[in-house]
Coordinates of C-alpha atoms in Angstrom, one line a residue:
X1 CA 91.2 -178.4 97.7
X2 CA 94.0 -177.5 99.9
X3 CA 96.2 -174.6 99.6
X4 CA 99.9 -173.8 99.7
X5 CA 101.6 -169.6 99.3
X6 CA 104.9 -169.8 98.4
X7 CA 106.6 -166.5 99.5
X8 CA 109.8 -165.7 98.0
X9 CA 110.5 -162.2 100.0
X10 CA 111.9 -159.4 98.0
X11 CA 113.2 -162.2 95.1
X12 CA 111.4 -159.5 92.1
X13 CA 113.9 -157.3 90.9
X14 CA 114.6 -154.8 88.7
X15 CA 116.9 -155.1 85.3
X16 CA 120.4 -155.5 85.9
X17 CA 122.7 -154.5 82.9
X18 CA 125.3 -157.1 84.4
X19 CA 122.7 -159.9 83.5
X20 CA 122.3 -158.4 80.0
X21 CA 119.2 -156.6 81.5
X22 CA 117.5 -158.9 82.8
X23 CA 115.6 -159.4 85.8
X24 CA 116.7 -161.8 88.6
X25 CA 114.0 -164.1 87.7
X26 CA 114.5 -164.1 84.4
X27 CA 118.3 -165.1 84.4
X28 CA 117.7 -167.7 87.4
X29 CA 117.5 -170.9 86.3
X30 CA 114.5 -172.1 87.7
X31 CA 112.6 -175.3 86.5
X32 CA 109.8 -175.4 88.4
X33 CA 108.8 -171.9 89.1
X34 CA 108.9 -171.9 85.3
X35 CA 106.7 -175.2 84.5
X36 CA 104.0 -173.8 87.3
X37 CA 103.4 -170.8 85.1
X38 CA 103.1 -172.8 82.1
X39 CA 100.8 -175.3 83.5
X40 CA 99.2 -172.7 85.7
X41 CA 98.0 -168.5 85.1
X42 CA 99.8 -166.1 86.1
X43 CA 99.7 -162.1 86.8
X44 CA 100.6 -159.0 88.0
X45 CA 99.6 -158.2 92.4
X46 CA 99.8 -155.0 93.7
X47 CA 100.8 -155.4 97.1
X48 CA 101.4 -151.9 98.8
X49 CA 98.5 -149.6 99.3
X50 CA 98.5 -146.2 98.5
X51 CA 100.3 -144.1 101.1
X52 CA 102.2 -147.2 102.7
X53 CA 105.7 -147.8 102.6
X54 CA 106.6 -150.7 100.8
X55 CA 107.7 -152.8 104.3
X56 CA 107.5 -156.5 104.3
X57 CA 104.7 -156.4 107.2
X58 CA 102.5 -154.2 104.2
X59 CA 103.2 -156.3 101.9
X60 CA 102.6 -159.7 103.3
X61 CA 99.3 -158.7 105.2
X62 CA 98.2 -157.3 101.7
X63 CA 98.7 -160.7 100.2
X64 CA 96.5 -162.6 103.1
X65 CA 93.9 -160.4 101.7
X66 CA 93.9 -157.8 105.1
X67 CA 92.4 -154.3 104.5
X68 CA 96.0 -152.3 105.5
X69 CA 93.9 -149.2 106.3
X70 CA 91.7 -150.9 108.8
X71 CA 93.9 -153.1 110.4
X72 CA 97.8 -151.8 110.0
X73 CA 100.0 -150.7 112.9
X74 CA 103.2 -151.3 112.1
X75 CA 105.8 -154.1 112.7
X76 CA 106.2 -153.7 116.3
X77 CA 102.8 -155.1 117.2
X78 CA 102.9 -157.7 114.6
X79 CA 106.7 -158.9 116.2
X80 CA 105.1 -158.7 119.8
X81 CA 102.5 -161.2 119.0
X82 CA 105.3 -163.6 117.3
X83 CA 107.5 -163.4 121.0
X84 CA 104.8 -163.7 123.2
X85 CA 104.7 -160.1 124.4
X86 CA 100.6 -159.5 125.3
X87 CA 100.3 -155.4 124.4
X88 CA 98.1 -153.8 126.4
X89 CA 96.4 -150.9 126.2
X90 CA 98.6 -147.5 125.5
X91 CA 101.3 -149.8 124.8
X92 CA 103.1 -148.6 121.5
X93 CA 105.4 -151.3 120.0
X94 CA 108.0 -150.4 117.8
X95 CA 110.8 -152.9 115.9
X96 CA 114.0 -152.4 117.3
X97 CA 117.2 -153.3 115.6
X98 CA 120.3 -153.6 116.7
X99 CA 122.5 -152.0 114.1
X100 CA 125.9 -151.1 113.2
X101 CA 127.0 -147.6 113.0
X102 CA 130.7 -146.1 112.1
X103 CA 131.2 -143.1 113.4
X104 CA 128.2 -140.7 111.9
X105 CA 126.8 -143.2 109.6
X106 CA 124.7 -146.0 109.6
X107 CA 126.8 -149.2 108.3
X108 CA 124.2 -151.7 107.8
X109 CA 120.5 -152.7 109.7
X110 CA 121.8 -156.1 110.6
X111 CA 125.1 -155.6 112.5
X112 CA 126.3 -158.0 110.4
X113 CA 123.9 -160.4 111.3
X114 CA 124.4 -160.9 114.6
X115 CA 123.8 -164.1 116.0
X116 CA 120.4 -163.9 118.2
X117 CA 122.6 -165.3 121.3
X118 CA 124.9 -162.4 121.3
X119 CA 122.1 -160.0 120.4
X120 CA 120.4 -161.6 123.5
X121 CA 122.9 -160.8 125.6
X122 CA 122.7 -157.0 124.3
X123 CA 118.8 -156.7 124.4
X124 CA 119.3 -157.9 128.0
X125 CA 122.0 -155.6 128.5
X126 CA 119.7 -152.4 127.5
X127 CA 116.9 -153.4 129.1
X128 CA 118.9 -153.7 132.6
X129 CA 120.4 -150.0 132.0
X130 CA 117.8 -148.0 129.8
X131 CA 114.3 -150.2 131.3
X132 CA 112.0 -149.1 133.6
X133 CA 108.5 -149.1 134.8
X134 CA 107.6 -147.4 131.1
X135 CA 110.5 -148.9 129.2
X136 CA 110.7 -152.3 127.8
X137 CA 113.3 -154.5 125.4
X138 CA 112.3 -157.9 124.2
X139 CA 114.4 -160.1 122.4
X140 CA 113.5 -160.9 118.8
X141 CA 115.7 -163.2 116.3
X142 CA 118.9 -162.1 115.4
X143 CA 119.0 -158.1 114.8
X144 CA 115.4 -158.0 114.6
X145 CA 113.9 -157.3 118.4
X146 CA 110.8 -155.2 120.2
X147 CA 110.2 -152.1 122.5
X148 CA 107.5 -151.3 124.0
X149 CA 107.1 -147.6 125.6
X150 CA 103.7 -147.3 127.7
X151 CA 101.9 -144.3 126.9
X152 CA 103.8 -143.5 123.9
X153 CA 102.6 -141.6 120.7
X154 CA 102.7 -143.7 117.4
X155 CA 102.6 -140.3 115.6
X156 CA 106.1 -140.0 114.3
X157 CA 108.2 -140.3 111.5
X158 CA 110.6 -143.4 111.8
X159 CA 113.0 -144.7 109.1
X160 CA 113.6 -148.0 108.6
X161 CA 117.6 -148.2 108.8
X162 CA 117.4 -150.7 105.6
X163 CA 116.4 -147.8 103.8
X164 CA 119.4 -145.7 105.0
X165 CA 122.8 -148.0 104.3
X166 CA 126.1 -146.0 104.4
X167 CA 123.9 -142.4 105.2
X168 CA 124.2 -140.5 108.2
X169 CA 122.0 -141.5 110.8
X170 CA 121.5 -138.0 112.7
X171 CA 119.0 -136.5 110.0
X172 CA 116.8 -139.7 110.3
X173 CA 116.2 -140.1 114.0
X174 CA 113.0 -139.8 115.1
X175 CA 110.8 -137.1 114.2
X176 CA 107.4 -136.2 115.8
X177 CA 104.4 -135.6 113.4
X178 CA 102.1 -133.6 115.6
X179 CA 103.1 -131.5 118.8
X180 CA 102.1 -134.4 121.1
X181 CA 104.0 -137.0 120.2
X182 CA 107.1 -134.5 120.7
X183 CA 107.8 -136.0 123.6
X184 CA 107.8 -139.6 122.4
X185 CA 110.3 -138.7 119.8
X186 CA 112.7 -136.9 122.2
X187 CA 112.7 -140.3 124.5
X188 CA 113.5 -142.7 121.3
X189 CA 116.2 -140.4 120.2
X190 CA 117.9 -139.9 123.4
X191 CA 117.7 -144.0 124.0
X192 CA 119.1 -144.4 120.6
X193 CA 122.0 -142.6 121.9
X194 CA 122.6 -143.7 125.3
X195 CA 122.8 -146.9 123.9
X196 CA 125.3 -146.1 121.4
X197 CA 127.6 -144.9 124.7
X198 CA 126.6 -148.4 126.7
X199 CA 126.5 -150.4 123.5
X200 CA 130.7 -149.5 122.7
X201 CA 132.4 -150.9 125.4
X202 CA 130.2 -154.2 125.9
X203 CA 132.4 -157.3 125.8
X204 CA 130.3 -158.8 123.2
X205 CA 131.3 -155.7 121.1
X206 CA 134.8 -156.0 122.0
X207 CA 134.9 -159.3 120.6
X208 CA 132.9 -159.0 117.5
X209 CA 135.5 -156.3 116.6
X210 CA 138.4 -158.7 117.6
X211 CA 137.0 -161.0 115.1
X212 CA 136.8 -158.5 112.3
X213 CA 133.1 -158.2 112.8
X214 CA 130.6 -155.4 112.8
X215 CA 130.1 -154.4 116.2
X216 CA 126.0 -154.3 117.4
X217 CA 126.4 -150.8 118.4
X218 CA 123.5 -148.7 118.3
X219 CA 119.3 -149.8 118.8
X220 CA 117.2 -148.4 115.8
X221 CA 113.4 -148.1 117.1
X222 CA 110.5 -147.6 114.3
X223 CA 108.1 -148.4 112.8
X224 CA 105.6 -147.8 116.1
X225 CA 102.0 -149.0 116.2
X226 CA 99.5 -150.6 118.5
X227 CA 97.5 -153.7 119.3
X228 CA 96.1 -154.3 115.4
X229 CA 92.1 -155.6 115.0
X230 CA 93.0 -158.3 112.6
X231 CA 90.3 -160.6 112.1
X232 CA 91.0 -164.8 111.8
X233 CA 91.6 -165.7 108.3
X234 CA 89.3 -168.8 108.8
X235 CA 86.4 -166.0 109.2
X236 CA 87.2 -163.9 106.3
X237 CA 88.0 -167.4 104.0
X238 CA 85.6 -170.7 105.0
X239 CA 88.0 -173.1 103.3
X240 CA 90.2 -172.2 106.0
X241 CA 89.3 -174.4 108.9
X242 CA 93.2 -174.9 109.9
X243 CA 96.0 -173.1 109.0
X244 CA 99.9 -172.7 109.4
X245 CA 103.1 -170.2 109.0
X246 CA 106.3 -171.7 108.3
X247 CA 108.6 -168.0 108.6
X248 CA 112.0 -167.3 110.3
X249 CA 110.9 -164.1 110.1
X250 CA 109.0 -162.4 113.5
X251 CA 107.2 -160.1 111.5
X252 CA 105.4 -163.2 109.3
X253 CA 105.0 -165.4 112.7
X254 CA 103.2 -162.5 114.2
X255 CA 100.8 -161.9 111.3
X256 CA 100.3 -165.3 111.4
X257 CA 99.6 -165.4 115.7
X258 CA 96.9 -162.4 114.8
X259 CA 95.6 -164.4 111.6
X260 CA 94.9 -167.6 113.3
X261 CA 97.9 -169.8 112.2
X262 CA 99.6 -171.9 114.5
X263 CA 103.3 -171.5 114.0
X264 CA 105.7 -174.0 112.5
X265 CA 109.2 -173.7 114.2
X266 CA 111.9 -175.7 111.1
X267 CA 115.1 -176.2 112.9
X268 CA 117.4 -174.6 111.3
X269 CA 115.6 -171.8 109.2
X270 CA 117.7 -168.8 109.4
X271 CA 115.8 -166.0 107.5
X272 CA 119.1 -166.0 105.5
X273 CA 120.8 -168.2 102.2
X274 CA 121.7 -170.5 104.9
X275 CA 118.2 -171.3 105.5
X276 CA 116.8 -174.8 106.0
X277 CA 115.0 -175.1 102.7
X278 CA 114.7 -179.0 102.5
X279 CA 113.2 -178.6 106.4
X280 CA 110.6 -175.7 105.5
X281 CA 109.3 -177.9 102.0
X282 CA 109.2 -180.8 104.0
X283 CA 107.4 -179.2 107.3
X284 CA 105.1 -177.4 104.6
X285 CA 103.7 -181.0 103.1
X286 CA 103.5 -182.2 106.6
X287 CA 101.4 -179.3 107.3
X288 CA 98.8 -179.9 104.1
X289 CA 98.1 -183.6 105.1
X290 CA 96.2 -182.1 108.4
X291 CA 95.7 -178.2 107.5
X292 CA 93.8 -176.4 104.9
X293 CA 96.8 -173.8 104.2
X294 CA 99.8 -173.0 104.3
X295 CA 101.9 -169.9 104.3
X296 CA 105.8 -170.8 103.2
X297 CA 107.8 -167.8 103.9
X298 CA 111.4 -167.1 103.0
X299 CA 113.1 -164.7 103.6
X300 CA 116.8 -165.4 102.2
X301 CA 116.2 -163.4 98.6
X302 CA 115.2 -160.2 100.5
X303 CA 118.3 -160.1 102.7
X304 CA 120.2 -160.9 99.6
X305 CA 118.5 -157.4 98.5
X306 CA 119.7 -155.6 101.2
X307 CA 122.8 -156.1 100.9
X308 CA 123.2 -155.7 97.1
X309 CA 124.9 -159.0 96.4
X310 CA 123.2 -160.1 93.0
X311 CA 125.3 -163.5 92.9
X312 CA 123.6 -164.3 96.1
X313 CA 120.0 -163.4 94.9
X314 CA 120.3 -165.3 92.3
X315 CA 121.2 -168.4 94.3
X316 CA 118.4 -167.5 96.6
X317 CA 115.8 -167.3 93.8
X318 CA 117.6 -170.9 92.7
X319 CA 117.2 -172.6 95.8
X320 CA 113.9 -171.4 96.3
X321 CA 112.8 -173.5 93.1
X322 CA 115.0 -176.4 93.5
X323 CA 114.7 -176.9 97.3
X324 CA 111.1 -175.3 98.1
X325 CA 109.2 -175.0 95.0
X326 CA 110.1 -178.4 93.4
X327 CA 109.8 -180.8 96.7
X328 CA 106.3 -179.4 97.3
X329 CA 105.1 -179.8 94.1
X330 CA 106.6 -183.0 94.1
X331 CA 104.9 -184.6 96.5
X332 CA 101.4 -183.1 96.1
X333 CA 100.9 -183.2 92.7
X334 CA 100.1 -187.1 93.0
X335 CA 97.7 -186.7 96.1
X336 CA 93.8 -187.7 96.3
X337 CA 92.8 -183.9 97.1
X338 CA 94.5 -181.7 94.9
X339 CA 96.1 -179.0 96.3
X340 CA 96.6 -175.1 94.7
X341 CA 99.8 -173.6 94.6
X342 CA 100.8 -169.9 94.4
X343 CA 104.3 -168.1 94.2
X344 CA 104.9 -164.9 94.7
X345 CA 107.1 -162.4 96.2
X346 CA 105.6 -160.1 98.7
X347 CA 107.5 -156.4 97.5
X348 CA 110.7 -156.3 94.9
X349 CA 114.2 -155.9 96.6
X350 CA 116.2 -154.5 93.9
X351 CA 120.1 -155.4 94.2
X352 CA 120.9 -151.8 92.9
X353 CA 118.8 -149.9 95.3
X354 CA 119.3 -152.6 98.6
X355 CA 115.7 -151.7 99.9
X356 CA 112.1 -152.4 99.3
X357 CA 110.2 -150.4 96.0
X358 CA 106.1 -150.7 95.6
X359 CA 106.1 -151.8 92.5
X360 CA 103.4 -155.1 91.9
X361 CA 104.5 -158.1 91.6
X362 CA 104.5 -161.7 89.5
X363 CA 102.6 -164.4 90.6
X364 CA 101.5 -167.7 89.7
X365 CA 99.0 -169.8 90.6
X366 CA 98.6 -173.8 89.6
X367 CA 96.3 -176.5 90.1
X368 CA 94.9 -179.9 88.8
X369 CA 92.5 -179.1 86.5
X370 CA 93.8 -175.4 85.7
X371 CA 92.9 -173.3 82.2
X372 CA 96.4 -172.2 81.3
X373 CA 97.2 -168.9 79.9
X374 CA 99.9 -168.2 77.5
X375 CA 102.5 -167.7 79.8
X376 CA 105.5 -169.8 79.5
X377 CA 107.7 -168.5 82.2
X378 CA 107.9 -166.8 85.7
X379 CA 109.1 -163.4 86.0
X380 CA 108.1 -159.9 86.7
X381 CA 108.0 -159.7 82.5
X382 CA 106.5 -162.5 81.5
X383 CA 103.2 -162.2 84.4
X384 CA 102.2 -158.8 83.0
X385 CA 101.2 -160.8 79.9
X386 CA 99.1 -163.1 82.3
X387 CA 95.4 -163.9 82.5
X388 CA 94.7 -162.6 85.6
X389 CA 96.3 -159.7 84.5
X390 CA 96.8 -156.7 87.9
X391 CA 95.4 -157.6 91.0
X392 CA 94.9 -155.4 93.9
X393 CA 93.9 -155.6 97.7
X394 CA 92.3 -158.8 98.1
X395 CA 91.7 -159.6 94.7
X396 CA 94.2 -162.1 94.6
X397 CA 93.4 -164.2 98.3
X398 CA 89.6 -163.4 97.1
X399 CA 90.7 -165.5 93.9
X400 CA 92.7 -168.1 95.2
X401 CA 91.0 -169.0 98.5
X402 CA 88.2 -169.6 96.5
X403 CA 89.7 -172.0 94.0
X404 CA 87.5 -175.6 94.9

């Protein structure tokens, strides 16, 4: 038996009065999704451990069945494996976004989206003025990129600028947790602002603003950790002699480096609703003819999330089944050695709140030879009602790895 995770990010949701109260997933018209749950079982995952915050990094190493307490340290280390950045010892590793911010508030954690060439030039930009011996930029994707400070304390409070739209960004700099890491925070904070001073005059700013476009004009470090002890998936799960990402996503292609995946690169794949969905489906059945699974990230509902835009989500959630779901199934379902499918989103993304809740979430899983349950369609509803019913830690990879 082969395996195949389909991972909508973010795509659970919460009711939406506009849609007569329904979820996202309920109101999306989607086919597939919809004829896997009622050929398949279904239930309820709690991805986010107790005392976590609900990031996607959580979330996603919950669902590979990973211990978070044992082997959790952040998103920084996780997006240093996916760039090639070897941590060593006493190096703390910390996302860093490049963000816009309007006057005292923080507009949005994307800058707009910022291309990654642009940002490059930025990242490049800071690390030429604000590096040194201790201080290091690296450039991710698009607003998503790495510092690493040697020495540094990971003991501080950092919020995630997707939690903070449209607030003021002073009260949620960096804050240190113990008197040690006092003077890590004071070094973030005051690099957070010098590069608000180099970041407003830079040509690349200067022309994003000429084009009616957010300017990339602040860094936003957090979410600091260091090198994780994650152990090989194909040691914790024997049916996994060879495995693969498929992600846009850093974050995902990093878990995947420390999990033992080799990394698909899909030209094209975006992390966004412009996404190269018929590449991704077609690189994941490429994948299952050789490997023994695969993990299909997309990102596009999540960033739909973010930014509230519940038109988008739902085309998101749409193209997911029509352009993911439904080629994969597709071409498996006819193949010599059956392969298992499971969907699921990692965390919800509710439109109305534009970040991350802990809430579980739906899943499905189908394959040949499957006892339905009674559940006819796929949303966050309709699973509770599932025969697996709620799942937690590594209950669910446990379950599905395992499926022969």
């Amino acid at each position: 038996m082969k395996h195949v995770i389909i991972l909508g990010d973010g795509m659970a949701d919460w009711a939406v009065p506009s849609l007569g109260d329904k979820t996202l997933l309920q109101y999306a018209h989607t086919p597939y999704m919809d004829k896997l749950a009622s050929m398949g079982r279904t239930g309820v995952l709690k991805t986010v451990a107790d005392g976590f915050h609900p990031g996607s990094e959580v979330a996603n190493m919950s669902v590979m069945g990973y211990d978070l307490p044992k082997v959790y340290e952040g998103r920084g280390v996780l997006e240093a494996a996916s760039i090639g950045v070897d941590l060593q010892d006493g190096d703390m590793a910390m996302r860093c976004n490049i963000v816009c911010v309007e006057g005292e508030t923080l507009k949005n954690h994307s800058a707009g989206h910022i291309s990654t060439e642009e940002a490059d030039e930025l990242i490049r930009f800071l690390d030429e003025k604000l590096g040194s011996d201790r201080i290091h930029f690296y450039t991710g994707v698009q607003y998503r990129h790495l510092l690493v400070i040697k020495g540094g304390d990971k003991r501080l409070a950092c919020v995630p600028p997707h939690d903070i739209p449209l607030q003021p960004f002073r009260p949620n700099l960096v804050k240190a947790l113990c008197p040690e890491a006092q003077e890590t925070a004071d070094l973030l904070n005051a690099l957070i602002l010098k590069s608000q001073e180099l970041l407003a005059t830079h040509p690349v700013n200067l022309k994003r603003v000429a084009e009616g476009k957010d300017p990339a004009n602040s860094i936003w470090p957090w979410s600091p950790g260091y090198r994780p002890q994650m152990e090989p998936l194909s040691e914790k799960y024997p049916s996994i002699r060879k495995g693969a990402v498929i992600t846009a996503v850093d974050l995902i292609r990093g878990i995947g480096r420390y999990a033992g995946l080799r990394c698909i690169d899909v030209e094209g794949a975006t992390g966004l609703y412009n996404t190269n969905y018929e590449g991704k489906a077609q690189a994941a059945i490429e994948a299952l003819k050789t490997d023994d699974f695969v993990y299909l990230h997309v990102e596009a509902s999540d960033e739909a999330g973010h930014e509230g835009d519940v038109p988008l989500k739902l085309k998101t959630i749409e193209d997911l089944d029509s352009r993911i779901v439904g080629p994969v199934y597709e071409a498996v379902k006819q193949w010599d050695e059956p392969v298992a499918i499971a969907v699921l989103p990692d965390h919800p993304t509710p439109c109305e709140l534009r970040t991350h809740t802990n809430e579980p979430i739906p899943f499905l899983i189908y394959y040949p030879g499957i006892e339905p349950d009674a559940v006819q369609t796929y949303d966050e509803i309709s699973c509770k009602e599932g025969g697996y019913g709620l799942m937690e830690k590594d209950e669910f990879m446990n379950l599905f790895m395992n499926i022969q």
